[in-house]
PDB file of C-alpha atoms and ligand atoms in Angstrom:
ATOM      1  CA  MET A  79     147.395 139.575 286.086  1.00  0.00           C
ATOM      2  CA  SER A  80     144.296 140.274 288.767  1.00  0.00           C
ATOM      3  CA  ASN A  81     140.704 140.059 288.342  1.00  0.00           C
ATOM      4  CA  ARG A  82     139.550 142.914 290.331  1.00  0.00           C
ATOM      5  CA  THR A  83     139.741 146.614 289.602  1.00  0.00           C
ATOM      6  CA  PHE A  84     138.086 149.729 291.515  1.00  0.00           C
ATOM      7  CA  THR A  85     135.776 152.169 290.518  1.00  0.00           C
ATOM      8  CA  MET A  86     133.841 155.295 291.724  1.00  0.00           C
ATOM      9  CA  ILE A  87     130.805 156.942 290.142  1.00  0.00           C
ATOM     10  CA  LYS A  88     131.694 160.298 290.632  1.00  0.00           C
ATOM     11  CA  PRO A  89     129.696 163.277 291.963  1.00  0.00           C
ATOM     12  CA  ASP A  90     128.783 164.528 288.058  1.00  0.00           C
ATOM     13  CA  ALA A  91     126.939 161.370 287.702  1.00  0.00           C
ATOM     14  CA  THR A  92     125.399 160.908 290.681  1.00  0.00           C
ATOM     15  CA  SER A  93     123.972 164.136 291.028  1.00  0.00           C
ATOM     16  CA  LYS A  94     122.238 163.687 286.895  1.00  0.00           C
ATOM     17  CA  GLY A  95     120.844 160.419 287.977  1.00  0.00           C
ATOM     18  CA  HIS A  96     123.142 158.188 286.123  1.00  0.00           C
ATOM     19  CA  SER A  97     124.276 155.338 289.387  1.00  0.00           C
ATOM     20  CA  GLY A  98     121.690 152.757 288.236  1.00  0.00           C
ATOM     21  CA  ALA A  99     122.323 153.319 284.385  1.00  0.00           C
ATOM     22  CA  ILE A 100     126.123 153.147 284.991  1.00  0.00           C
ATOM     23  CA  LEU A 101     125.828 150.304 287.177  1.00  0.00           C
ATOM     24  CA  ASP A 102     123.588 148.252 284.796  1.00  0.00           C
ATOM     25  CA  GLN A 103     126.090 148.875 282.233  1.00  0.00           C
ATOM     26  CA  ILE A 104     129.368 147.619 284.048  1.00  0.00           C
ATOM     27  CA  ILE A 105     126.953 144.511 285.411  1.00  0.00           C
ATOM     28  CA  LYS A 106     126.003 143.921 281.644  1.00  0.00           C
ATOM     29  CA  GLY A 107     129.966 144.452 280.869  1.00  0.00           C
ATOM     30  CA  GLY A 108     130.505 141.016 282.611  1.00  0.00           C
ATOM     31  CA  PHE A 109     131.758 142.654 286.021  1.00  0.00           C
ATOM     32  CA  SER A 110     130.585 141.480 289.523  1.00  0.00           C
ATOM     33  CA  ILE A 111     130.448 143.392 292.566  1.00  0.00           C
ATOM     34  CA  LYS A 112     132.209 142.301 295.169  1.00  0.00           C
ATOM     35  CA  ALA A 113     132.047 145.600 297.437  1.00  0.00           C
ATOM     36  CA  MET A 114     130.052 149.100 297.060  1.00  0.00           C
ATOM     37  CA  LYS A 115     129.384 151.779 298.780  1.00  0.00           C
ATOM     38  CA  TRP A 116     127.099 155.386 298.611  1.00  0.00           C
ATOM     39  CA  THR A 117     129.279 157.822 300.426  1.00  0.00           C
ATOM     40  CA  ARG A 118     130.889 161.100 300.250  1.00  0.00           C
ATOM     41  CA  LEU A 119     134.630 162.093 299.970  1.00  0.00           C
ATOM     42  CA  THR A 120     135.741 164.995 302.149  1.00  0.00           C
ATOM     43  CA  LYS A 121     138.278 167.365 300.591  1.00  0.00           C
ATOM     44  CA  GLU A 122     140.988 165.854 302.668  1.00  0.00           C
ATOM     45  CA  GLN A 123     139.919 162.350 301.483  1.00  0.00           C
ATOM     46  CA  ALA A 124     139.758 163.390 297.760  1.00  0.00           C
ATOM     47  CA  GLY A 125     143.580 164.981 298.015  1.00  0.00           C
ATOM     48  CA  GLU A 126     144.679 161.803 299.577  1.00  0.00           C
ATOM     49  CA  PHE A 127     143.439 159.763 297.218  1.00  0.00           C
ATOM     50  CA  TYR A 128     144.511 161.930 293.925  1.00  0.00           C
ATOM     51  CA  GLU A 129     147.887 162.253 295.735  1.00  0.00           C
ATOM     52  CA  VAL A 130     149.718 161.031 292.712  1.00  0.00           C
ATOM     53  CA  HIS A 131     148.203 163.920 290.911  1.00  0.00           C
ATOM     54  CA  LYS A 132     149.006 166.409 293.187  1.00  0.00           C
ATOM     55  CA  GLU A 133     151.362 168.144 290.784  1.00  0.00           C
ATOM     56  CA  ARG A 134     149.257 168.550 287.616  1.00  0.00           C
ATOM     57  CA  PRO A 135     147.749 172.107 286.941  1.00  0.00           C
ATOM     58  CA  PHE A 136     144.627 170.280 287.705  1.00  0.00           C
ATOM     59  CA  TYR A 137     145.040 168.913 290.971  1.00  0.00           C
ATOM     60  CA  GLY A 138     142.914 171.716 293.157  1.00  0.00           C
ATOM     61  CA  GLU A 139     139.979 171.440 290.481  1.00  0.00           C
ATOM     62  CA  LEU A 140     139.486 167.545 291.132  1.00  0.00           C
ATOM     63  CA  VAL A 141     140.105 167.769 294.836  1.00  0.00           C
ATOM     64  CA  ASP A 142     136.897 170.107 294.956  1.00  0.00           C
ATOM     65  CA  PHE A 143     134.947 168.756 292.238  1.00  0.00           C
ATOM     66  CA  MET A 144     135.286 164.673 293.746  1.00  0.00           C
ATOM     67  CA  SER A 145     134.255 166.427 297.456  1.00  0.00           C
ATOM     68  CA  SER A 146     131.420 168.128 295.581  1.00  0.00           C
ATOM     69  CA  GLY A 147     129.170 165.747 296.421  1.00  0.00           C
ATOM     70  CA  PRO A 148     128.107 161.974 296.774  1.00  0.00           C
ATOM     71  CA  ILE A 149     129.796 158.958 294.973  1.00  0.00           C
ATOM     72  CA  VAL A 150     129.476 155.311 294.098  1.00  0.00           C
ATOM     73  CA  ALA A 151     132.537 153.503 295.263  1.00  0.00           C
ATOM     74  CA  ALA A 152     133.122 149.679 294.561  1.00  0.00           C
ATOM     75  CA  ILE A 153     135.021 146.519 293.620  1.00  0.00           C
ATOM     76  CA  LEU A 154     134.684 144.932 290.562  1.00  0.00           C
ATOM     77  CA  GLU A 155     135.612 141.226 289.462  1.00  0.00           C
ATOM     78  CA  LYS A 156     136.113 139.896 286.272  1.00  0.00           C
ATOM     79  CA  ASP A 157     138.857 138.325 284.363  1.00  0.00           C
ATOM     80  CA  ASN A 158     141.216 140.806 283.169  1.00  0.00           C
ATOM     81  CA  ALA A 159     139.649 143.400 285.344  1.00  0.00           C
ATOM     82  CA  VAL A 160     141.703 146.551 285.211  1.00  0.00           C
ATOM     83  CA  ALA A 161     141.885 146.554 281.158  1.00  0.00           C
ATOM     84  CA  ASP A 162     138.692 145.240 280.757  1.00  0.00           C
ATOM     85  CA  PHE A 163     136.961 148.017 282.633  1.00  0.00           C
ATOM     86  CA  ARG A 164     139.099 150.843 281.269  1.00  0.00           C
ATOM     87  CA  LYS A 165     137.845 149.782 277.809  1.00  0.00           C
ATOM     88  CA  LEU A 166     134.174 150.145 279.371  1.00  0.00           C
ATOM     89  CA  ILE A 167     134.449 153.564 280.157  1.00  0.00           C
ATOM     90  CA  GLY A 168     136.462 154.802 277.344  1.00  0.00           C
ATOM     91  CA  ALA A 169     138.867 157.709 277.254  1.00  0.00           C
ATOM     92  CA  THR A 170     139.762 160.376 279.853  1.00  0.00           C
ATOM     93  CA  ASN A 171     138.189 162.986 277.956  1.00  0.00           C
ATOM     94  CA  PRO A 172     134.402 162.006 276.824  1.00  0.00           C
ATOM     95  CA  ALA A 173     134.825 163.872 273.435  1.00  0.00           C
ATOM     96  CA  GLN A 174     137.800 161.040 272.620  1.00  0.00           C
ATOM     97  CA  ALA A 175     135.765 158.225 274.328  1.00  0.00           C
ATOM     98  CA  GLU A 176     134.250 155.426 271.896  1.00  0.00           C
ATOM     99  CA  GLU A 177     130.529 155.333 271.111  1.00  0.00           C
ATOM    100  CA  GLY A 178     128.547 153.281 273.545  1.00  0.00           C
ATOM    101  CA  THR A 179     131.446 153.590 276.634  1.00  0.00           C
ATOM    102  CA  ILE A 180     130.591 155.059 279.784  1.00  0.00           C
ATOM    103  CA  ARG A 181     132.383 158.076 279.368  1.00  0.00           C
ATOM    104  CA  LYS A 182     131.037 158.999 275.971  1.00  0.00           C
ATOM    105  CA  ARG A 183     127.076 158.736 277.066  1.00  0.00           C
ATOM    106  CA  PHE A 184     127.211 160.006 280.796  1.00  0.00           C
ATOM    107  CA  ALA A 185     130.225 162.436 281.149  1.00  0.00           C
ATOM    108  CA  ALA A 186     130.210 166.150 280.095  1.00  0.00           C
ATOM    109  CA  SER A 187     133.997 167.362 280.170  1.00  0.00           C
ATOM    110  CA  VAL A 188     137.600 165.841 281.113  1.00  0.00           C
ATOM    111  CA  GLY A 189     137.375 166.542 284.493  1.00  0.00           C
ATOM    112  CA  GLU A 190     133.633 165.814 285.116  1.00  0.00           C
ATOM    113  CA  ASN A 191     134.048 162.441 283.548  1.00  0.00           C
ATOM    114  CA  ALA A 192     131.389 160.281 285.503  1.00  0.00           C
ATOM    115  CA  VAL A 193     133.922 157.823 286.542  1.00  0.00           C
ATOM    116  CA  HIS A 194     136.706 156.042 287.897  1.00  0.00           C
ATOM    117  CA  GLY A 195     138.576 152.800 286.839  1.00  0.00           C
ATOM    118  CA  SER A 196     142.094 152.002 288.142  1.00  0.00           C
ATOM    119  CA  ASP A 197     145.029 152.387 286.152  1.00  0.00           C
ATOM    120  CA  SER A 198     147.001 149.307 287.248  1.00  0.00           C
ATOM    121  CA  ASP A 199     146.448 146.170 289.120  1.00  0.00           C
ATOM    122  CA  GLU A 200     148.796 147.684 292.148  1.00  0.00           C
ATOM    123  CA  ASN A 201     146.517 150.471 292.342  1.00  0.00           C
ATOM    124  CA  ALA A 202     143.231 148.885 292.078  1.00  0.00           C
ATOM    125  CA  ALA A 203     144.118 146.990 295.186  1.00  0.00           C
ATOM    126  CA  ILE A 204     145.508 150.443 296.912  1.00  0.00           C
ATOM    127  CA  GLU A 205     142.622 152.087 295.922  1.00  0.00           C
ATOM    128  CA  GLY A 206     140.257 149.423 297.183  1.00  0.00           C
ATOM    129  CA  ASP A 207     141.568 149.269 300.864  1.00  0.00           C
ATOM    130  CA  PHE A 208     141.153 153.200 301.021  1.00  0.00           C
ATOM    131  CA  PHE A 209     137.633 152.451 300.861  1.00  0.00           C
ATOM    132  CA  PHE A 210     137.055 149.264 301.846  1.00  0.00           C
ATOM    133  CA  SER A 211     137.804 146.888 305.080  1.00  0.00           C
ATOM    134  CA  LYS A 212     137.934 143.065 305.020  1.00  0.00           C
ATOM    135  CA  LEU A 213     134.587 142.839 306.282  1.00  0.00           C
ATOM    136  CA  GLU A 214     133.289 145.117 303.702  1.00  0.00           C
ATOM    137  CA  ARG A 215     134.161 142.937 300.519  1.00  0.00           C
ATOM    138  CA  PHE A 216     132.549 139.336 299.571  1.00  0.00           C
TER     139      PHE A 216
HETATM  140  P1  GDP B 593     141.730 158.489 284.016  1.00  0.00           P
HETATM  141  O1  GDP B 593     142.721 157.286 284.766  1.00  0.00           O
HETATM  142  O2  GDP B 593     141.505 158.290 282.467  1.00  0.00           O
HETATM  143  O3  GDP B 593     140.766 159.037 285.193  1.00  0.00           O
HETATM  144  O4  GDP B 593     142.573 159.711 284.054  1.00  0.00           O
HETATM  145  P2  GDP B 593     143.959 160.635 284.793  1.00  0.00           P
HETATM  146  O5  GDP B 593     144.505 159.627 285.786  1.00  0.00           O
HETATM  147  O6  GDP B 593     144.793 161.335 283.643  1.00  0.00           O
HETATM  148  O7  GDP B 593     143.282 161.741 285.659  1.00  0.00           O
HETATM  149  C1  GDP B 593     142.535 161.432 286.860  1.00  0.00           C
HETATM  150  C2  GDP B 593     141.171 162.360 286.658  1.00  0.00           C
HETATM  151  O8  GDP B 593     141.807 163.885 286.681  1.00  0.00           O
HETATM  152  C3  GDP B 593     140.291 162.349 285.279  1.00  0.00           C
HETATM  153  O9  GDP B 593     139.734 160.834 285.460  1.00  0.00           O
HETATM  154  C4  GDP B 593     139.828 163.344 285.354  1.00  0.00           C
HETATM  155  O10 GDP B 593     138.466 163.646 286.411  1.00  0.00           O
HETATM  156  C5  GDP B 593     140.823 164.678 286.387  1.00  0.00           C
HETATM  157  N1  GDP B 593     140.969 165.239 285.287  1.00  0.00           N
HETATM  158  C6  GDP B 593     142.399 164.847 284.223  1.00  0.00           C
HETATM  159  N2  GDP B 593     142.628 165.972 283.208  1.00  0.00           N
HETATM  160  C7  GDP B 593     141.841 166.777 283.889  1.00  0.00           C
HETATM  161  C8  GDP B 593     141.921 168.571 283.051  1.00  0.00           C
HETATM  162  O11 GDP B 593     142.782 168.813 282.098  1.00  0.00           O
HETATM  163  N3  GDP B 593     141.111 168.874 283.775  1.00  0.00           N
HETATM  164  C9  GDP B 593     140.471 168.708 284.788  1.00  0.00           C
HETATM  165  N4  GDP B 593     139.808 169.814 285.829  1.00  0.00           N
HETATM  166  N5  GDP B 593     140.690 167.419 285.780  1.00  0.00           N
HETATM  167  C10 GDP B 593     141.035 166.805 284.951  1.00  0.00           C
END
């Protein structure tokens, strides 16, 4: 069990001004920030990040959306980080997310769902490495 996960606040949430409220909920949820940046993915970078979904029908839409505006990328630390963070953000489709979860509060649709959370320790490490060098994490 690793104590780190990776998150992005997606372009729908940054453009609606929800970044501060989402970070507040993450910190109050017991996660501490080990690395963080405000950035924007090119289409190519978004395509690479979501390469595992290449064969899914929504891949093109996902790449367009994730490169459509700025994001907040962060590495978070907490015991049981991956599973606990998935619980905090809620189901992929906000209509099915539990009350009080980040996606229930801030997401509009299954595609534009406010936040990303790693689904395994292995992917958390890969995704963190995608955005941050050793000098950028503490
Ligand atoms: P997650 O692990 O909860 O983020 O969900 P998945 O790994 O299944 O999907 C990755 C991301 O693809 C989701 O967070 C959504 O942004 C997007 N996505 C998933 N399903 C759909 C869909 O049916 N349509 C669109 N447009 N995007 C989707």
